[in-house]
PDB file of C-alpha atoms and ligand atoms in Angstrom:
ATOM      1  CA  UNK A   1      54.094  25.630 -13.857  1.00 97.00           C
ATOM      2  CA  UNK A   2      52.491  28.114 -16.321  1.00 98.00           C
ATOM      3  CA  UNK A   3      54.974  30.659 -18.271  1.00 98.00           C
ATOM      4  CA  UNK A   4      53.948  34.091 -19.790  1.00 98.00           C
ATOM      5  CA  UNK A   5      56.366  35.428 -21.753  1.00 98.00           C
ATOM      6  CA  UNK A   6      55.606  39.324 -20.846  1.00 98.00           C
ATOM      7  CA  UNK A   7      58.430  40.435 -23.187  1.00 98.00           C
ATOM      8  CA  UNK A   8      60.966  39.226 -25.814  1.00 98.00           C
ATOM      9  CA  UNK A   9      62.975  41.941 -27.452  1.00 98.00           C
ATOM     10  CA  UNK A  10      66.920  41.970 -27.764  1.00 98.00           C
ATOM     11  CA  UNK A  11      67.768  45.810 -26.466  1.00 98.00           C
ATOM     12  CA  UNK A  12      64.997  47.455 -26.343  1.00 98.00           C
ATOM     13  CA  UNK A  13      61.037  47.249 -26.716  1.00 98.00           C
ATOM     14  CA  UNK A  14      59.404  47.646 -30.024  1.00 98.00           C
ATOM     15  CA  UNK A  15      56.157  49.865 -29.556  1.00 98.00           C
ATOM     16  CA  UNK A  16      53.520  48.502 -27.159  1.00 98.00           C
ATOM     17  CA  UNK A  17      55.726  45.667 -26.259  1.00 98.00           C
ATOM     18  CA  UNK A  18      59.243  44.293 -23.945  1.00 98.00           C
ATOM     19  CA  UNK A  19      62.529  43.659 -23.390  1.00 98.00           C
ATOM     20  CA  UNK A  20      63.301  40.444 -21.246  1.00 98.00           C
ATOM     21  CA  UNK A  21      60.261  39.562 -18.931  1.00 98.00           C
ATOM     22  CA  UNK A  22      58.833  36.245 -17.781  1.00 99.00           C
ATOM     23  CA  UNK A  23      56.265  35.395 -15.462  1.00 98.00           C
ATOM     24  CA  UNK A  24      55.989  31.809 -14.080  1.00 98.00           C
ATOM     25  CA  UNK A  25      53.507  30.488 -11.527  1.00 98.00           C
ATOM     26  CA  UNK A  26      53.040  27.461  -9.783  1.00 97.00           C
ATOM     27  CA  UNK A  27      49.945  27.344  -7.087  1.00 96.00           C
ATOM     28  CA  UNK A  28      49.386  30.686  -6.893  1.00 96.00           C
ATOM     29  CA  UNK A  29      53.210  31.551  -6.452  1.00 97.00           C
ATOM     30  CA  UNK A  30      54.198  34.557  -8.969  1.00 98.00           C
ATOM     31  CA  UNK A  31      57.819  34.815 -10.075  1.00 98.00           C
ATOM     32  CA  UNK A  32      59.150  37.547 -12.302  1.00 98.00           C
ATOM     33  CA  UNK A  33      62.057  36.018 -14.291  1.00 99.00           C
ATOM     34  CA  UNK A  34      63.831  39.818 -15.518  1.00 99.00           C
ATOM     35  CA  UNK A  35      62.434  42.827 -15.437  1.00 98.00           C
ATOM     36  CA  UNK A  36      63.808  44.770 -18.893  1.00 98.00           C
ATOM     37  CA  UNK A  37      62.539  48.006 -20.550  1.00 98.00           C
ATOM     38  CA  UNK A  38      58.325  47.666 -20.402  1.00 98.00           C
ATOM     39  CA  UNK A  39      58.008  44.488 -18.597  1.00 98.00           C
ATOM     40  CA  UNK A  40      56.231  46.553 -15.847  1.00 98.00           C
ATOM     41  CA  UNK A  41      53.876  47.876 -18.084  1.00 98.00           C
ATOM     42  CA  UNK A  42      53.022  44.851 -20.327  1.00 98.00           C
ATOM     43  CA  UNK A  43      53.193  42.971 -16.946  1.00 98.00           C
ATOM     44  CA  UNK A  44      49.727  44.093 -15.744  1.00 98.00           C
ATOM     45  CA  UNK A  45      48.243  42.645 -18.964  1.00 98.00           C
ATOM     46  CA  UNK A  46      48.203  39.816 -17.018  1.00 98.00           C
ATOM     47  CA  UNK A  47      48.288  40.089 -13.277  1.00 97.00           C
ATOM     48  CA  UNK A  48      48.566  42.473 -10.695  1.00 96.00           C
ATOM     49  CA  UNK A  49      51.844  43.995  -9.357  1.00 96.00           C
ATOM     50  CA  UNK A  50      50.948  43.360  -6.181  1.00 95.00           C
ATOM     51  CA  UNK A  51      50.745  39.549  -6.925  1.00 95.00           C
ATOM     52  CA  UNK A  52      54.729  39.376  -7.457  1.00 97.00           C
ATOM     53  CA  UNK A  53      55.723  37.214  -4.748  1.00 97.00           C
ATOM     54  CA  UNK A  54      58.894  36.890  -6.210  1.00 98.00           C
ATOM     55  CA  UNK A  55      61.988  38.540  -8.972  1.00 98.00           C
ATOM     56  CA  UNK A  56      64.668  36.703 -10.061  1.00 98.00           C
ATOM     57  CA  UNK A  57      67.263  38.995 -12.418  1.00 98.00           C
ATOM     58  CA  UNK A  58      69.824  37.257 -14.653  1.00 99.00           C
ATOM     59  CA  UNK A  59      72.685  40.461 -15.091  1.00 98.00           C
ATOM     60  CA  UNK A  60      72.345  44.531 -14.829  1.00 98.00           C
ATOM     61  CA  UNK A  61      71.678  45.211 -18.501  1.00 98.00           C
ATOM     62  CA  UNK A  62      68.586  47.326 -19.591  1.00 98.00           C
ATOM     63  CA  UNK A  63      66.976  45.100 -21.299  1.00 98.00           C
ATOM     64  CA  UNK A  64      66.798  42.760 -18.420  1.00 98.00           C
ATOM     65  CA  UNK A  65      66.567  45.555 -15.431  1.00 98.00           C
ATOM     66  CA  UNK A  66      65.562  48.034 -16.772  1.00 98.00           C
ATOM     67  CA  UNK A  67      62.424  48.570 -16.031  1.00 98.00           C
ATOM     68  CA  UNK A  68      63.101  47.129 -12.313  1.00 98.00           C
ATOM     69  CA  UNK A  69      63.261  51.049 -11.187  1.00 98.00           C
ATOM     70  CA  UNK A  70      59.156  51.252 -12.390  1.00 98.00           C
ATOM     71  CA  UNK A  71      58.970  48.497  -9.895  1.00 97.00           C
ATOM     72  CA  UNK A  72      60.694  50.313  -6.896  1.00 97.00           C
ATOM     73  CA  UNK A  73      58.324  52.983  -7.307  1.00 97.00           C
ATOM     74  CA  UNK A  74      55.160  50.411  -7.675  1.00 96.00           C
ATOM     75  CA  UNK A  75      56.966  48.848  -4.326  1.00 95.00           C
ATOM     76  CA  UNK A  76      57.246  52.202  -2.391  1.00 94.00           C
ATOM     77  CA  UNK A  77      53.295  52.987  -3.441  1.00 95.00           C
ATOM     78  CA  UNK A  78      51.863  50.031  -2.664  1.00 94.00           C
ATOM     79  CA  UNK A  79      51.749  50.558   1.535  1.00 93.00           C
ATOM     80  CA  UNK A  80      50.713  53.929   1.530  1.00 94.00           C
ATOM     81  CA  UNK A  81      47.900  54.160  -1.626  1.00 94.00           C
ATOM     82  CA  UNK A  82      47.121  50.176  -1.339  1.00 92.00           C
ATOM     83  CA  UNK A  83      47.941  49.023   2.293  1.00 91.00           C
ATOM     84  CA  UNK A  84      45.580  46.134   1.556  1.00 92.00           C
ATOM     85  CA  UNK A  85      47.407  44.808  -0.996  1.00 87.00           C
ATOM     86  CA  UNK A  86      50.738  45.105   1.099  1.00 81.00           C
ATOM     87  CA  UNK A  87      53.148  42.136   0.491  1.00 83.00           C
ATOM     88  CA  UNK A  88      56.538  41.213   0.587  1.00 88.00           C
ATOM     89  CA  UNK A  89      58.403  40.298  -2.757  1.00 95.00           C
ATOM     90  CA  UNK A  90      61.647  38.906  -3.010  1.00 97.00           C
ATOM     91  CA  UNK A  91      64.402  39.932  -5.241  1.00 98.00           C
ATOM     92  CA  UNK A  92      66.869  37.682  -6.073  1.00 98.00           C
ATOM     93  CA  UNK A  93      70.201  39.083  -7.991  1.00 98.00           C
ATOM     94  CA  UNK A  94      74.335  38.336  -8.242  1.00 98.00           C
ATOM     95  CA  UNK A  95      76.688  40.526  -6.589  1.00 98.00           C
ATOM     96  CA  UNK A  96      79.291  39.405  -9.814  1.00 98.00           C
ATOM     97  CA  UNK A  97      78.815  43.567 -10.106  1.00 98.00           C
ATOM     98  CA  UNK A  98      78.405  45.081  -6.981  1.00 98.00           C
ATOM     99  CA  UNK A  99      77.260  48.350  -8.672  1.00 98.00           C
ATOM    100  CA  UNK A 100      74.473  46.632 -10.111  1.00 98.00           C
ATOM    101  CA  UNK A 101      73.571  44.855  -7.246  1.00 98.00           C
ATOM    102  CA  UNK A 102      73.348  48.132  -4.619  1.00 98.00           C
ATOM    103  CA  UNK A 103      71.407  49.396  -7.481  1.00 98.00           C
ATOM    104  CA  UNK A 104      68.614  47.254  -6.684  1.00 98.00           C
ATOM    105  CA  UNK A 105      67.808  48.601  -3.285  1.00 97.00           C
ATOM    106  CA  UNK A 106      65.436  51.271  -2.637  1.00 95.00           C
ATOM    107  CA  UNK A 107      64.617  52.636   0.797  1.00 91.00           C
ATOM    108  CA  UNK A 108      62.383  49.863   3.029  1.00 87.00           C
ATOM    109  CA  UNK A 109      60.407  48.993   0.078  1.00 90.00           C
ATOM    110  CA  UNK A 110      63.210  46.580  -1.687  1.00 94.00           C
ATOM    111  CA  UNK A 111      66.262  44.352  -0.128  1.00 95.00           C
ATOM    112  CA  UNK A 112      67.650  42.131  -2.763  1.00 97.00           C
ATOM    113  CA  UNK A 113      69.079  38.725  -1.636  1.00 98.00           C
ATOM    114  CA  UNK A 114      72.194  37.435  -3.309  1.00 98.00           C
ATOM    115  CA  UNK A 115      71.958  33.647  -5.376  1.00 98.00           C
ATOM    116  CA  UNK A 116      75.031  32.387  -6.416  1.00 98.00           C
ATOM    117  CA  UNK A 117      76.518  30.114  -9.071  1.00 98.00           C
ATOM    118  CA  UNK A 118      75.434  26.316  -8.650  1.00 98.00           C
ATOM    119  CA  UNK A 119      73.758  27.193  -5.860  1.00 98.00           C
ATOM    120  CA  UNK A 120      70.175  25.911  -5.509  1.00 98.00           C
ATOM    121  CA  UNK A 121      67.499  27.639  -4.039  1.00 98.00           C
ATOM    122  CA  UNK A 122      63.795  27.997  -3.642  1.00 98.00           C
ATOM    123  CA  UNK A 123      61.305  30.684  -4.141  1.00 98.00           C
ATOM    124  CA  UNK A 124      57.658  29.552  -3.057  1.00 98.00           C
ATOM    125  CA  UNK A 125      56.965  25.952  -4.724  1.00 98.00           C
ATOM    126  CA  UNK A 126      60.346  26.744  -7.565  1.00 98.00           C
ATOM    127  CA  UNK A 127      63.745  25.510  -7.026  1.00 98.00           C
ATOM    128  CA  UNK A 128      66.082  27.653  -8.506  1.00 99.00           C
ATOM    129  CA  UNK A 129      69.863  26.877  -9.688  1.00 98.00           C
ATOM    130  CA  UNK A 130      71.910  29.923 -11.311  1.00 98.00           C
ATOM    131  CA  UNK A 131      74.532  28.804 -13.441  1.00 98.00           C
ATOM    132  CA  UNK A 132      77.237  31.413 -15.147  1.00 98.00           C
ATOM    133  CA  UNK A 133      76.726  32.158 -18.674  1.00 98.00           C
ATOM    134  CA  UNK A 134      79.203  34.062 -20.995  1.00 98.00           C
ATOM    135  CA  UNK A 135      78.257  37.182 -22.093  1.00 98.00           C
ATOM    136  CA  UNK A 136      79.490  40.759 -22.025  1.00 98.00           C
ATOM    137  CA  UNK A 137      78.781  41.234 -18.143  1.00 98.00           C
ATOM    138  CA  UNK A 138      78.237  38.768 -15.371  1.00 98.00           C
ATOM    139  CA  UNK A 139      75.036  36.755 -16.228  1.00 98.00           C
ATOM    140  CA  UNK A 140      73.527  33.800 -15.065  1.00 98.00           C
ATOM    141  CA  UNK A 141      71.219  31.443 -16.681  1.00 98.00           C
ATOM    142  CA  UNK A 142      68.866  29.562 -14.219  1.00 99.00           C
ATOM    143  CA  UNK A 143      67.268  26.094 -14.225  1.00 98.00           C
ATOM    144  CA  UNK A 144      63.859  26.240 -12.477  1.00 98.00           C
ATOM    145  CA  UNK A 145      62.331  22.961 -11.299  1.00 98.00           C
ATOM    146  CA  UNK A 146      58.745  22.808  -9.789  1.00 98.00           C
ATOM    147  CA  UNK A 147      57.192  18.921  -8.550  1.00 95.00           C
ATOM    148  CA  UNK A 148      55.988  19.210 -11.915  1.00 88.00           C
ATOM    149  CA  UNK A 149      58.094  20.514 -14.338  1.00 97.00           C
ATOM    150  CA  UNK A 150      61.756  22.030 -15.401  1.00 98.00           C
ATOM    151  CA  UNK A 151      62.871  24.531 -17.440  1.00 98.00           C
ATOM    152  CA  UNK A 152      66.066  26.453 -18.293  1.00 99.00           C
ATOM    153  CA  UNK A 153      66.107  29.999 -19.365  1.00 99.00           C
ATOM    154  CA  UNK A 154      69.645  30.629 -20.951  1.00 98.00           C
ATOM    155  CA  UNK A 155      69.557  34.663 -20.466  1.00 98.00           C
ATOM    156  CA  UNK A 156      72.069  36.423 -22.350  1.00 98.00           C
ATOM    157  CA  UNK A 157      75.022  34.189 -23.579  1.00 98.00           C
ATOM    158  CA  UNK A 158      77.284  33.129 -26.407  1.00 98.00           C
ATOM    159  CA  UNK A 159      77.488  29.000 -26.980  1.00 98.00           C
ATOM    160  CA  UNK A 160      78.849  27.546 -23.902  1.00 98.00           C
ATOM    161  CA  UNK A 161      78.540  23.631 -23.396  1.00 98.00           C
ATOM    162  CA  UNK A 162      78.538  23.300 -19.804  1.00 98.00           C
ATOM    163  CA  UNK A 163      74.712  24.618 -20.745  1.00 98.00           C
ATOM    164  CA  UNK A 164      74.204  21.095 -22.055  1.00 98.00           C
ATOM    165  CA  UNK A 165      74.732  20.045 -18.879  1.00 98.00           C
ATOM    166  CA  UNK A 166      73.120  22.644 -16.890  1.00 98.00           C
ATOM    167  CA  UNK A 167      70.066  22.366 -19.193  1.00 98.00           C
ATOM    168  CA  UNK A 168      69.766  18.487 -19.389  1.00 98.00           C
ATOM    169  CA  UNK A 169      66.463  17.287 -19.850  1.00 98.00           C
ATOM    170  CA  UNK A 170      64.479  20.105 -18.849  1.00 98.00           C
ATOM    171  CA  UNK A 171      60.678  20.102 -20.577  1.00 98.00           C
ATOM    172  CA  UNK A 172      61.394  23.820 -21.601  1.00 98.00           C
ATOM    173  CA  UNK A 173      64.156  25.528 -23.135  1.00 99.00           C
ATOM    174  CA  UNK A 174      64.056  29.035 -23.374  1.00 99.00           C
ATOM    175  CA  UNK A 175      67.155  30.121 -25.293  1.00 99.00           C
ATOM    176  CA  UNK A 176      68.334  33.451 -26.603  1.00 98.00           C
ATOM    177  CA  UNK A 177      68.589  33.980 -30.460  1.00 98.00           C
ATOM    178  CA  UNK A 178      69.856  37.519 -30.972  1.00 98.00           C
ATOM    179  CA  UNK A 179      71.290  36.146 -34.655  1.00 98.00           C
ATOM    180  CA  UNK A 180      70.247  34.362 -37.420  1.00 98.00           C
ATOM    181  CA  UNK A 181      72.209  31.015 -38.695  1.00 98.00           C
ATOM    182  CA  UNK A 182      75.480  31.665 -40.273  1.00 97.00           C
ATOM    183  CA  UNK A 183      75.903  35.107 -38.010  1.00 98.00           C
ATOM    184  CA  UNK A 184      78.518  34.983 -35.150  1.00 97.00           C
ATOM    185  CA  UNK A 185      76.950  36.976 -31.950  1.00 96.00           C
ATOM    186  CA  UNK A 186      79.769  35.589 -29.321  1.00 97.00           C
ATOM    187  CA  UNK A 187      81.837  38.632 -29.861  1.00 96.00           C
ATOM    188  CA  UNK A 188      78.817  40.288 -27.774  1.00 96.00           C
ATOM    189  CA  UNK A 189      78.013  37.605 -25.475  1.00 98.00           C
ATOM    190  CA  UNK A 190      74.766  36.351 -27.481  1.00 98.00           C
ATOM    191  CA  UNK A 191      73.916  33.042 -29.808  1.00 98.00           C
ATOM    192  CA  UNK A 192      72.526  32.552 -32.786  1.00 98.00           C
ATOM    193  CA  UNK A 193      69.493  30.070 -34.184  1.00 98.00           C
ATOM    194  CA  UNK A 194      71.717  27.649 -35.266  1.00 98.00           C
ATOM    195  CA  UNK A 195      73.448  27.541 -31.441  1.00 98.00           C
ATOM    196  CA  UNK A 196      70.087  27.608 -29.624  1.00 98.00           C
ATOM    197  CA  UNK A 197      69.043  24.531 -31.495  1.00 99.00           C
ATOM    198  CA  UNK A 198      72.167  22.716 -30.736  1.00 98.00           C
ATOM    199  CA  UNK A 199      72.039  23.330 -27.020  1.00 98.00           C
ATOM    200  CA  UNK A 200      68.413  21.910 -26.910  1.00 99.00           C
ATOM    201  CA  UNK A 201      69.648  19.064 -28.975  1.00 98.00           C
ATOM    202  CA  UNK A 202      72.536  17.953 -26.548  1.00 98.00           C
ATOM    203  CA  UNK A 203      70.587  18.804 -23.704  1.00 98.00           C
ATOM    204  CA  UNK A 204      67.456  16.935 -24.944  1.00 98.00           C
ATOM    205  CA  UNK A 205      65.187  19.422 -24.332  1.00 98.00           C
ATOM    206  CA  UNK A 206      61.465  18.650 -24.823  1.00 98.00           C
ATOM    207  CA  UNK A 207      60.318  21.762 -26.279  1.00 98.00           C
ATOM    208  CA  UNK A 208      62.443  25.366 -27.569  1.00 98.00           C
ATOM    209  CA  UNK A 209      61.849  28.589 -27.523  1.00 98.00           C
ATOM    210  CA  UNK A 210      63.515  31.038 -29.281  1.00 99.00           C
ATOM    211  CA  UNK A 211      63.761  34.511 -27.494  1.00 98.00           C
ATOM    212  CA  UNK A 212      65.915  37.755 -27.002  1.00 98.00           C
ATOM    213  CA  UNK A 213      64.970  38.234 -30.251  1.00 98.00           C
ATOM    214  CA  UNK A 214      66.304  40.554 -32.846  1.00 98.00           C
ATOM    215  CA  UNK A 215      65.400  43.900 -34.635  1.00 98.00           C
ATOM    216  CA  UNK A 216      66.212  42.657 -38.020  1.00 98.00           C
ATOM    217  CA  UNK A 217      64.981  39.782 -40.329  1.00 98.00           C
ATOM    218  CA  UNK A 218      62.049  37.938 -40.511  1.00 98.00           C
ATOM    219  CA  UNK A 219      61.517  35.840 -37.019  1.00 98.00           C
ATOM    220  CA  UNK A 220      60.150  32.476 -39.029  1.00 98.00           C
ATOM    221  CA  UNK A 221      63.172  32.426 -40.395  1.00 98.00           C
ATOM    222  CA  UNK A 222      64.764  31.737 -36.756  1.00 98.00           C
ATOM    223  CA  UNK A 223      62.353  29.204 -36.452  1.00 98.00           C
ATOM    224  CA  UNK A 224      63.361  27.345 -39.663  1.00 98.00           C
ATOM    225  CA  UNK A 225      66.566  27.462 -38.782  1.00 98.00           C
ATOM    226  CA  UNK A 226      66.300  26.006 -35.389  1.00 98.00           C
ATOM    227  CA  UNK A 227      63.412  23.074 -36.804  1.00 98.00           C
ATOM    228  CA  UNK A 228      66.786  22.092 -39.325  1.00 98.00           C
ATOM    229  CA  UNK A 229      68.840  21.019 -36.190  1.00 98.00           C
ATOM    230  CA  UNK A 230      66.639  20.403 -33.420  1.00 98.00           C
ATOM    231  CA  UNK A 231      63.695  17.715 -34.121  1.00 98.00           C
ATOM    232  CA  UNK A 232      61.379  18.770 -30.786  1.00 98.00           C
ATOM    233  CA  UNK A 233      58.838  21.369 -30.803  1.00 98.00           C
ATOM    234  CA  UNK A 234      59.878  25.075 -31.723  1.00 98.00           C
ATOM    235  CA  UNK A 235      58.411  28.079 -31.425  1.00 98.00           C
ATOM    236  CA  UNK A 236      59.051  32.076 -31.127  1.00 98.00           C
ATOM    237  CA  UNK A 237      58.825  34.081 -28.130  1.00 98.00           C
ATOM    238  CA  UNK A 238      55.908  36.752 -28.382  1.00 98.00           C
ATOM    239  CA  UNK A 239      54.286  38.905 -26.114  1.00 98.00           C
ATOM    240  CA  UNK A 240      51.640  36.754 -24.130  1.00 98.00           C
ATOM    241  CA  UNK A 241      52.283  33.676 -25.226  1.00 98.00           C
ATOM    242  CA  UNK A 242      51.578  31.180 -22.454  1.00 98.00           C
ATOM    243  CA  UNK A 243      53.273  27.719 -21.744  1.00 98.00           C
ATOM    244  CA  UNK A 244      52.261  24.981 -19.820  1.00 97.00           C
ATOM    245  CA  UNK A 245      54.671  22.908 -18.052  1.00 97.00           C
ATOM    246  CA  UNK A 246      53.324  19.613 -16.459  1.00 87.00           C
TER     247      UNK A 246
HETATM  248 ZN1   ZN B 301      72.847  41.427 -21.741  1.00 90.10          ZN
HETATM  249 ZN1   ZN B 302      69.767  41.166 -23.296  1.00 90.10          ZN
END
């Protein structure tokens, strides 16, 4: 499986960039993992929206939806100004907030389908298992397996150890970092460095990356941090940064 990060940011986008967006593809299969402020837009950088086979949303904030309207539209276009291009993507998403969830639809052109915690499922060649994170809203993190690879996107969430287990011995971590070591985010639902290290640590992770990142501070810094607790490979979310997972 091959991961683009498409965008990064905690909140909201800094200029010509994203909030939460990842693309992963396996065989030709393309799954958008969140779909926050600019992902659409930074998206196209690298591939086409009508080659989104597949969305997969952790919770109903902006910075992980918000941009998901931009995609309605794309999905009501695409018959009538592309017909050639006409496809069917599916949208996966919690009903933990109803609201949020009957948000999602729009007209003919989108009908989410409900995943549910500890449930496995597949989309194309990835098997998908949402587990509940704690965070300010409902939100689920998701372990995605492919024949050839694993990895565990934490989405928004303070330190919770049944992510050890959730998490165990994927080849990919990708773990929020809204805070920098010494700084307590769990009274908003988020972790710091220090806590993103330690998960990939007890879940023996084979490589980190630090996202959700914040709008203060110097990034390396995260990364020092993390490299003081957790001995594998670390590195910082950016936009179009590409990972191979074999
Ligand atoms: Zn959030
Ligand atoms: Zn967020």
């Amino acid at each position: 499986m091959q991961v683009t990060i498409v965008g990064f940011w905690h909140a909201f986008p800094e200029a010509g960039e994203a909030a939460s967006g990842y693309l992963l593809e396996e065989n030709g299969f393309q799954l958008l993992l969140d779909c926050g402020s600019g992902v659409i837009s930074q998206l196209q950088h690298y591939t086409e929206l009508s080659g989104i086979d597949a969305v997969l949303l952790s919770h109903y904030h902006q910075d992980h939806v918000g941009d998901f309207g931009a995609f309605q539209y794309y999905r009501l276009l695409e018959p009538v100004l592309w017909p050639e291009k006409q496809h069917q993507t599916a949208v996966y998403a919690h009903r933990e907030d109803e609201e949020g969830f009957q948000r999602l639809f729009y007209k003919e052109a989108v009908q989410p389908t409900e995943y549910r915690a500890e449930e496995p499922f597949t989309a194309g060649p990835f098997t998908i298992t949402p587990t509940a994170v704690k965070h300010a809203v409902p939100c689920f993190g998701f372990r995605i397996e492919t024949a050839g690879g694993s990895l565990f996107f934490t989405a928004d969430t303070s330190y919770l150890p049944e992510l050890e287990q959730a998490a165990a011995h994927v080849d990919v971590l990708i773990a929020e970092s809204s805070f920098y070591a010494g700084q307590d985010g769990s009274f908003a639902g988020h972790m710091n460095s220090e806590e993103a290290a330690a998960l990939a640590k007890r879940a023996e992770a084979g490589k980190l990356i630090l996202t959700h990142l914040p709008h203060f501070g110097d990034h390396t810094q995260l990364k020092r941090e993390a490299e003081s607790i957790f001995s594998g490979p670390v590195e910082l979310a950016a936009g179009g940064l590409k990972i191979n997972i074999s």
